[in-house]
Coordinates of C-alpha atoms and ligand atoms in Angstrom, one line a residue:
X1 CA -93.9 47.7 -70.0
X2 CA -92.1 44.9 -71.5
X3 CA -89.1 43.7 -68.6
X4 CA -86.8 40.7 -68.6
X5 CA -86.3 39.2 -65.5
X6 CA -83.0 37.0 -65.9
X7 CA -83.2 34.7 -63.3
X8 CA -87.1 34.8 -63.3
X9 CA -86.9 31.2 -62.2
X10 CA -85.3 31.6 -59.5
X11 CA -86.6 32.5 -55.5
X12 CA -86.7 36.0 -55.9
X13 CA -87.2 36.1 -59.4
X14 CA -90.3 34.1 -59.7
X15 CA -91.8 36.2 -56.8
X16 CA -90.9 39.2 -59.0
X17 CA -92.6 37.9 -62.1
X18 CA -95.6 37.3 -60.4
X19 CA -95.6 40.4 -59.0
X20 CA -94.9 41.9 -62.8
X21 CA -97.6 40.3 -64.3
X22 CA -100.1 41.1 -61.7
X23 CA -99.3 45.0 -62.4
X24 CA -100.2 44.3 -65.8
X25 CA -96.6 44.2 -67.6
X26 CA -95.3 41.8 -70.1
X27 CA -92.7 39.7 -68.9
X28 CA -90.2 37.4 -70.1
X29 CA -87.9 35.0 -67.7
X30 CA -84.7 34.0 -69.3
X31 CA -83.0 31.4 -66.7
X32 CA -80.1 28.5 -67.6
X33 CA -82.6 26.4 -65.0
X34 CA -79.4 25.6 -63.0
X35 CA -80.7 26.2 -59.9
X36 CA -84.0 27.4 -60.4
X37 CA -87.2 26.0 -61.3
X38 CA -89.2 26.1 -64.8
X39 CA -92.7 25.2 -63.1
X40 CA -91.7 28.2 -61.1
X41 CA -92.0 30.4 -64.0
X42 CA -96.2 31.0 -64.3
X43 CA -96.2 33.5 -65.7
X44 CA -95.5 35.1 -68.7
X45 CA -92.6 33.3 -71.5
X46 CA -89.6 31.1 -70.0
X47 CA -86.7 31.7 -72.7
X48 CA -84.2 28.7 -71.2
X49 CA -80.8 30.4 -72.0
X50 CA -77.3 31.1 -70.5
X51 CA -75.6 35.0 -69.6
X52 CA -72.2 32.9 -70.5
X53 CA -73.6 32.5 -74.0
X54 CA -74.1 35.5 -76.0
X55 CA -75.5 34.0 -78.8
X56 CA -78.3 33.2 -76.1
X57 CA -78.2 37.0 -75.6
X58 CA -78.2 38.2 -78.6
X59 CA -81.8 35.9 -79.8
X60 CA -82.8 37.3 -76.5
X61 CA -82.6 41.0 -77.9
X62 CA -84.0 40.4 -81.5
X63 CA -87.6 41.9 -81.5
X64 CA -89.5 44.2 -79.1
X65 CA -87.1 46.0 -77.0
X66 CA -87.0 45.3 -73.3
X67 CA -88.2 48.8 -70.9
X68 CA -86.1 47.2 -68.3
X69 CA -83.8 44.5 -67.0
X70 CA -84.0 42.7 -64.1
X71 CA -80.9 40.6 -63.2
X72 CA -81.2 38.1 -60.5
X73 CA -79.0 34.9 -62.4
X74 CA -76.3 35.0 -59.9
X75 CA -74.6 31.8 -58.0
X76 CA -75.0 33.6 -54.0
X77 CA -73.6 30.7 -51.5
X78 CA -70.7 32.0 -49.6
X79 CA -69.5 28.7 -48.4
X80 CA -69.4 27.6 -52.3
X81 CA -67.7 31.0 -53.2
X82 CA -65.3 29.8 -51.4
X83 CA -64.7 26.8 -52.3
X84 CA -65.5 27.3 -56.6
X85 CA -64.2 31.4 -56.7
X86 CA -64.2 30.7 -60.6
X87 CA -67.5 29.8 -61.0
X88 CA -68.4 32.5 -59.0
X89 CA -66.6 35.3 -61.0
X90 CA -67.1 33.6 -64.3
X91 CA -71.4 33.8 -63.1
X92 CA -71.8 36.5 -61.3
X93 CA -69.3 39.1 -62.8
X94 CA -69.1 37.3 -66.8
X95 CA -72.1 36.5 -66.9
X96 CA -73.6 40.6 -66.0
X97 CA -71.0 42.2 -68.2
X98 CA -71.9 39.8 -70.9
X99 CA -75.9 41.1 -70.0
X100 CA -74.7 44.5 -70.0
X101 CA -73.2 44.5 -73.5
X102 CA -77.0 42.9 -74.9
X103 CA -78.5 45.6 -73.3
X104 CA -75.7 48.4 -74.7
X105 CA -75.6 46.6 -78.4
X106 CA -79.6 46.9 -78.5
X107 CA -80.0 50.1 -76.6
X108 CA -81.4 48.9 -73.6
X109 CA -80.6 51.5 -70.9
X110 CA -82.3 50.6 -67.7
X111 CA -81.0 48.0 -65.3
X112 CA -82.1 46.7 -61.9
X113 CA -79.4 44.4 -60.5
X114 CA -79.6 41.9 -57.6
X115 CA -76.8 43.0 -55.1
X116 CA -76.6 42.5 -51.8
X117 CA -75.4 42.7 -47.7
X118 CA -71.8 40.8 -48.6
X119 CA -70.5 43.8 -50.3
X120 CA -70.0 45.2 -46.9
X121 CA -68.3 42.5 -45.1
X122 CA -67.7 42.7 -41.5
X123 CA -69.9 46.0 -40.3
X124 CA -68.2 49.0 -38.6
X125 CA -71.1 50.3 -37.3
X126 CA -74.7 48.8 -35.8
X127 CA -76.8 49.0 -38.9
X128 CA -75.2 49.1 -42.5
X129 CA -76.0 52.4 -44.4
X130 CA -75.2 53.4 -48.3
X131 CA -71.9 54.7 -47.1
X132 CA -70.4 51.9 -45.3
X133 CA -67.4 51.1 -46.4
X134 CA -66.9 48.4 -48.6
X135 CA -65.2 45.2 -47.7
X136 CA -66.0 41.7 -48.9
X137 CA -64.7 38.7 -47.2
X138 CA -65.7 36.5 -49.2
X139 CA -65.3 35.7 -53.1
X140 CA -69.5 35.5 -53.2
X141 CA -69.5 39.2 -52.0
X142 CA -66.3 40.7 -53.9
X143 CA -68.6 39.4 -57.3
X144 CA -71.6 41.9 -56.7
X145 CA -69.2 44.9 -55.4
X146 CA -67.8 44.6 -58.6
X147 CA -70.7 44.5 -60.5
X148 CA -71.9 47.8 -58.7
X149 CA -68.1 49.0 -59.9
X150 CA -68.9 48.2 -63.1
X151 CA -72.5 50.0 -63.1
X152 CA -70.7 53.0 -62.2
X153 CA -68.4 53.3 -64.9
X154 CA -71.3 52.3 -67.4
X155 CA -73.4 55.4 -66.4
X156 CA -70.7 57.3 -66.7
X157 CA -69.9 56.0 -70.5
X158 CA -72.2 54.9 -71.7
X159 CA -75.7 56.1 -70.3
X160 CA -76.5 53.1 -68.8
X161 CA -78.9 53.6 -65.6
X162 CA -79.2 51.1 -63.1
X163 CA -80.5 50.6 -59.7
X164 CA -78.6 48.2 -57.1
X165 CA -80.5 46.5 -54.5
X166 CA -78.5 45.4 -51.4
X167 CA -80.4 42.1 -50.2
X168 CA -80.1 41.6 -46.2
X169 CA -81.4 37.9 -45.7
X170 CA -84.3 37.2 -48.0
X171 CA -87.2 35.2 -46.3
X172 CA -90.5 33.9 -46.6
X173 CA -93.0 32.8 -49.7
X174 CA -96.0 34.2 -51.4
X175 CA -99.4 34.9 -48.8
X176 CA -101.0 33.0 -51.8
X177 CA -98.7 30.0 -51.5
X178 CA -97.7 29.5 -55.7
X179 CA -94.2 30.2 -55.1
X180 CA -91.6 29.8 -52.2
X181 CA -87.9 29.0 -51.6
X182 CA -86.5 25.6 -52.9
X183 CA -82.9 25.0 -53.3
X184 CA -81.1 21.5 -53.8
X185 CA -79.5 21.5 -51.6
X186 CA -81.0 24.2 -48.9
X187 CA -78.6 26.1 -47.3
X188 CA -80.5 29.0 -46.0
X189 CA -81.5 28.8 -42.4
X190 CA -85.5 29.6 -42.4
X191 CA -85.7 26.6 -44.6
X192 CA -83.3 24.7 -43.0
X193 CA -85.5 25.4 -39.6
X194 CA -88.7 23.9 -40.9
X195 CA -87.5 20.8 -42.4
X196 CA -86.1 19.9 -39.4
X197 CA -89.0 20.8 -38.2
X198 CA -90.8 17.7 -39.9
X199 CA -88.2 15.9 -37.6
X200 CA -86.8 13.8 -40.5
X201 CA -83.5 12.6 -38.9
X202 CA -81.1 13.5 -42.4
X203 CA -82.7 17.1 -41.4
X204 CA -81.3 17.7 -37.8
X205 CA -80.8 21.2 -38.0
X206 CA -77.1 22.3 -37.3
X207 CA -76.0 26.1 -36.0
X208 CA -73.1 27.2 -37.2
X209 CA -71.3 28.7 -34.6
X210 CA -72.1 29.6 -30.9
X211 CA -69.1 31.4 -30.5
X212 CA -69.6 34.6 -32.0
X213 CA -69.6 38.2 -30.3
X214 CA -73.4 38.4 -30.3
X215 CA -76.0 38.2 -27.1
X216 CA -76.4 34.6 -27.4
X217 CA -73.6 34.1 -29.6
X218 CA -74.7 33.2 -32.7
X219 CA -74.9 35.2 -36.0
X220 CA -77.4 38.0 -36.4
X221 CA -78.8 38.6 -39.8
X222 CA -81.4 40.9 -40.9
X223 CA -84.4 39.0 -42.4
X224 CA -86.8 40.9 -45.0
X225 CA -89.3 39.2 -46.6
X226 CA -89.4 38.2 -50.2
X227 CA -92.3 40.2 -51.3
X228 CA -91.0 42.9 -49.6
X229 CA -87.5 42.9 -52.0
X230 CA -90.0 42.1 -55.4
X231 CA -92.3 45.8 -54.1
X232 CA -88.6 47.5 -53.7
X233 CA -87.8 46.7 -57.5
X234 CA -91.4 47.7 -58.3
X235 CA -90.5 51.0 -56.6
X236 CA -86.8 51.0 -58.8
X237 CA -88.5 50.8 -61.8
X238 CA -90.7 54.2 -61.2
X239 CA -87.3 55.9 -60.2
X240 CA -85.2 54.6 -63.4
X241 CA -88.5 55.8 -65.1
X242 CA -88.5 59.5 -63.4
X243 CA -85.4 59.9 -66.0
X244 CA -82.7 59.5 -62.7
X245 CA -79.6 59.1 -64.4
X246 CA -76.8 57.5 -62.9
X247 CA -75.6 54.1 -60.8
X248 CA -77.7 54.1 -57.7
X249 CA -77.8 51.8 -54.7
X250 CA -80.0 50.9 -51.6
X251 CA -80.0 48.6 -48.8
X252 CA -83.0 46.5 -48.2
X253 CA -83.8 45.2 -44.8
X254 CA -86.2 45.7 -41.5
X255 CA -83.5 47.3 -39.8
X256 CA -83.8 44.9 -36.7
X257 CA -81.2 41.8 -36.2
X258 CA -82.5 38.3 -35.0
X259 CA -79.7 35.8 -34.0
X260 CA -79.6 32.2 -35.3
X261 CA -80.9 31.5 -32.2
X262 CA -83.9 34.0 -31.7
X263 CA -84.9 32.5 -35.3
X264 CA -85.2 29.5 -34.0
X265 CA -86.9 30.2 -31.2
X266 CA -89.7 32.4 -33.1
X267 CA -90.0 29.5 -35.7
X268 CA -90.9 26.9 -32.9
X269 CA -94.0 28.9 -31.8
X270 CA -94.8 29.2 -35.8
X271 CA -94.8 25.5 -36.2
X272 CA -95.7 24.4 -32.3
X273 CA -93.2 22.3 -31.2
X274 CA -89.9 22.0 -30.3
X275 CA -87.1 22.0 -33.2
X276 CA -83.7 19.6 -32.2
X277 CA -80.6 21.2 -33.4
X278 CA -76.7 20.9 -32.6
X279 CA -74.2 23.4 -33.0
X280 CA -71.4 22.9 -35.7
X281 CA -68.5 24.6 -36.3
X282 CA -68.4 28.4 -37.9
X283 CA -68.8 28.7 -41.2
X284 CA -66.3 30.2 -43.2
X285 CA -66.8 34.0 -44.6
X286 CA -69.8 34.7 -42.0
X287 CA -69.9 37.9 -40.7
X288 CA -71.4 37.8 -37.1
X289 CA -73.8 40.8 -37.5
X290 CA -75.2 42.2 -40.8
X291 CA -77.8 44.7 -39.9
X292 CA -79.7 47.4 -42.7
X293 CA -80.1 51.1 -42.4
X294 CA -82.6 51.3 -45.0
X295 CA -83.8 55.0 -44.2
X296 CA -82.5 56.2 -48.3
X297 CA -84.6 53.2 -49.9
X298 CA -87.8 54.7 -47.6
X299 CA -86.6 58.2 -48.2
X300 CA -86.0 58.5 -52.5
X301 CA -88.0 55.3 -53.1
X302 CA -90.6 55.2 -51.3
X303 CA -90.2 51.8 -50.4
X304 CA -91.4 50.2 -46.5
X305 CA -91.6 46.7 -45.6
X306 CA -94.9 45.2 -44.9
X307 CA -93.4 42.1 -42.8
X308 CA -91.7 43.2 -39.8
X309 CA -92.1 40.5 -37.5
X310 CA -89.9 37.6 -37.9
X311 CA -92.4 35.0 -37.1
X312 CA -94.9 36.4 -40.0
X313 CA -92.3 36.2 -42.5
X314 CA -91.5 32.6 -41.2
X315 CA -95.1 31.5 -41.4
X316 CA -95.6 32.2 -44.6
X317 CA -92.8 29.9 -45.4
X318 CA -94.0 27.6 -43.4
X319 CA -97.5 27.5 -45.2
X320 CA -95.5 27.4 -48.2
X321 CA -93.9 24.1 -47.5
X322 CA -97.4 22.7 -46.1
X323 CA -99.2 23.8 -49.1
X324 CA -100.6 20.0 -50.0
Ligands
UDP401 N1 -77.2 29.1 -40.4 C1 -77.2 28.1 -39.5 N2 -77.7 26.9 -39.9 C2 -78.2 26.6 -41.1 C3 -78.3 27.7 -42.1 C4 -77.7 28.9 -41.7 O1 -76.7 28.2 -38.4 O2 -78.7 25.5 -41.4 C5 -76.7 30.4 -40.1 C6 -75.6 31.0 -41.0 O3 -74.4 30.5 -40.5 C7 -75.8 32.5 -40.9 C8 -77.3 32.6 -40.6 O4 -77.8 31.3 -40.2 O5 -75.2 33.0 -39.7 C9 -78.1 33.0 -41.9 O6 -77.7 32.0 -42.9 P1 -78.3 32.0 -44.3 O7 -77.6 30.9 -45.1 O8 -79.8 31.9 -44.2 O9 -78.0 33.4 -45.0 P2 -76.5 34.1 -45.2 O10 -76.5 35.2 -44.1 O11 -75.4 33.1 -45.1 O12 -76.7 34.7 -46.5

């Protein structure tokens, strides 16, 4: 097949193109390089172009249609969501309807879209289904439940059939070390773990919060490793391609929690030493535990993580950042 990965630069989307191209498909990565990375992009044509830009879009479309779209582009720091809610609804919610209206004006009609655990804001329940309900509390989160909204009413209209993968916390780098996670500046807290691991002073790793209503007290996330989210959209293409009509969603985790704390703890024996850190204040817009039920993604897609311990997913990161 021939897919676009917008985004394909990216953490996740290079991870997916590699994964594309390795099944044999022909794949193009369009990307505005803002945050990702064009030595990323191995494989396959890099088209350098912007979702604000439809005259981007639109040379994007001329020639051989696209079988699928894969949209990763998407600004995803809370904190910043917060701070810049402009950018992030200009981005994340502009920037896919502008995508969707390519795809529409060339009839391009199937869609995988990047979505993820902050549409649910603070969980009702232990692990997060489908059906939770819906509640963003932050601007970062509101952008992708829109979006979702949005696919809804475009399968509806227009035909338009689309697949919505609910990210938990994304982890971990290729096995065969050519890709990993690099953001300027790193936020995430695998990342953040191991350079402090080097024990570079500027890199003193900071918790955010100690305060929360969790065993230890910090934040619980759900980590899933990165090859793990590229096989689940391997596994949405074959159900966009079994003629399912409609605007479908999953949630994609390992189903077990790991405080800030536990992560910490695991990545130590990883690396063999200690790792410093201080606790900082909370950060705004963090929910204390975000937790997947991912039984429908096993169930209708077939999907299962291969990485379910914490401190496999954390050394292949770690190899990743040792790769020289
Ligand atoms: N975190 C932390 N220190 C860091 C980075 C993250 O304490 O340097 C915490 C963060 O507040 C959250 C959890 O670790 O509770 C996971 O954060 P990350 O940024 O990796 O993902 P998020 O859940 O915010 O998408």
């Amino acid at each position: 097949m021939r897919i676009l990965v917008c985004g394909g630069a990216g953490y996740i989307g290079s991870h997916m193109v590699k994964l594309l191209a390795r099944q044999g498909h022909e794949v193009v990565t369009f990307d505005n390089l803002s945050t990702g990375h064009s030595a990323a992009v191995k494989w396959g044509e890099l088209v350098h172009g912007d979702l604000l830009n439809p005259s981007d879009l639109s040379s994007l479309f001329q020639g051989d249609a696209f079988d699928v779209v894969m949209h990763f582009s998407a600004r995803s720091l809370v904190g910043e969501s917060i701070q810049k809610p402009a950018l992030y609804y200009q981005n994340n919610v502009v920037g896919t309807y502008n995508l969707l209206e390519a795809m529409r004006n060339h009839g391009v009609d199937k869609f995988i879209f990047s979505s993820s655990a902050a549409i649910f804001g603070n969980p009702v329940k232990e692990r997060i289904d489908e059906d939770h309900p819906k509640a963003p509390i932050n601007p970062y989160g509101k952008t992708k439940l829109m979006v979702e909204q949005i696919l809804q009413d475009y399968a509806a209209s227009y035909g338009t059939s689309s697949v919505s993968l609910r990210y938990f916390n994304a982890a971990g780098a290729d096995a065969e070390r050519e890709l990993g996670e690099e953001h300027d500046p790193e936020t995430h807290l695998i990342p953040n773990i191991l350079k402090a691991a080097y024990g570079q002073q500027e890199n003193t790793l900071k918790i955010f919060g100690d305060d929360y209503d969790t065993a230890d007290g910090t934040c619980v996330r759900d980590y899933i490793h990165v090859e793990d989210l590229c096989d689940a959209h391997l596994k949405a293409v074959e159900y966009l391609l079994a003629e399912k009509r409609g605007a479908e969603a999953f949630n994609l985790g390992n189903g077990n929690g790991f405080s800030v704390k536990e992560v910490l703890l695991s990545a130590q024996e990883v690396v063999g030493k200690e790792i410093p850190y201080q606790v900082d204040d909370r950060k705004p817009g963090d929910p204390a535990v975000l937790i997947a039920d991912s039984a429908k993604a096993r169930r209708e897609l077939g999907w299962t993580s291969r990485y379910t311990e914490i401190s496999d997913i954390i050394s292949t990161a770690w190899a990743w950042m040792n790769r020289d």
